[in-house]
Amino acid sequence: MNSHITEATYYTKSVGIALLATFAAYVINKVSHNSKTRVVNSLFSPVIEELLKTLLAQLFAASILLVHTAFGIVEAIIDARRSKRPSATAGLAVATHIMFGVVTVLGWRYFSICAGISASVLLHMLWNSFIYDLVNLQRKD
C-alpha cells in the first residue's frame, strides 16, 4: 500500500476523531449544566474534554496530538464567534489545546496513558480556573 495514502488516512481519521470529540464535549457540557459555574468550567469540562480527545484517539488509533490540535481549532472557531476579542480568544484556544496534547503525549511516553491524561486534566483545570477568574474580574470593572 502507498505510504502517502496511509499517512493521509491517519491524518484524516485524526481530524474526524477531533470533530467527534468536539461535538460530544459540546453536547455533554450543554446537557450537564445550564449555568456557567466555576465548578463546571474548572473541574467537569476539562475532565470530559481531555478524556474524549485522548481516549477516542487511542480507541481509533489516531494521533493524540493532532486530535488535540484540531479540537482546539474547532473550539477557537466557536469561541471567536462569541468573543469581543476573537483573535486573542481563538489563538489561546488553539495554543492551550496543543499544550494539553503535548502534556498528554509526554505523560504517556514517560509514564502511562493515565498519567498523561491526569496531567492534562490538571493543567486544563488550572487554565480554566485562571480564565474564569480573569473574565469575572473584567466583568466587575
PDB file of C-alpha atoms in Angstrom, residues 1-11:
ATOM      1  CA  MET A   1       0.000   0.000   0.000  1.00  0.00           C
ATOM      2  CA  ASN A   2       1.163   3.514  -0.764  1.00  0.00           C
ATOM      3  CA  SER A   3       2.550   5.154   2.393  1.00  0.00           C
ATOM      4  CA  HIS A   4       1.154   8.557   1.326  1.00  0.00           C
ATOM      5  CA  ILE A   5      -2.367   7.130   1.289  1.00  0.00           C
ATOM      6  CA  THR A   6      -1.855   5.517   4.686  1.00  0.00           C
ATOM      7  CA  GLU A   7      -0.471   8.766   6.101  1.00  0.00           C
ATOM      8  CA  ALA A   8      -3.333  10.816   4.633  1.00  0.00           C
ATOM      9  CA  THR A   9      -5.846   8.358   6.076  1.00  0.00           C
ATOM     10  CA  TYR A  10      -4.200   8.646   9.500  1.00  0.00           C
ATOM     11  CA  TYR A  11      -4.413  12.453   9.445  1.00  0.00           C
TER      12      TYR A  11
END
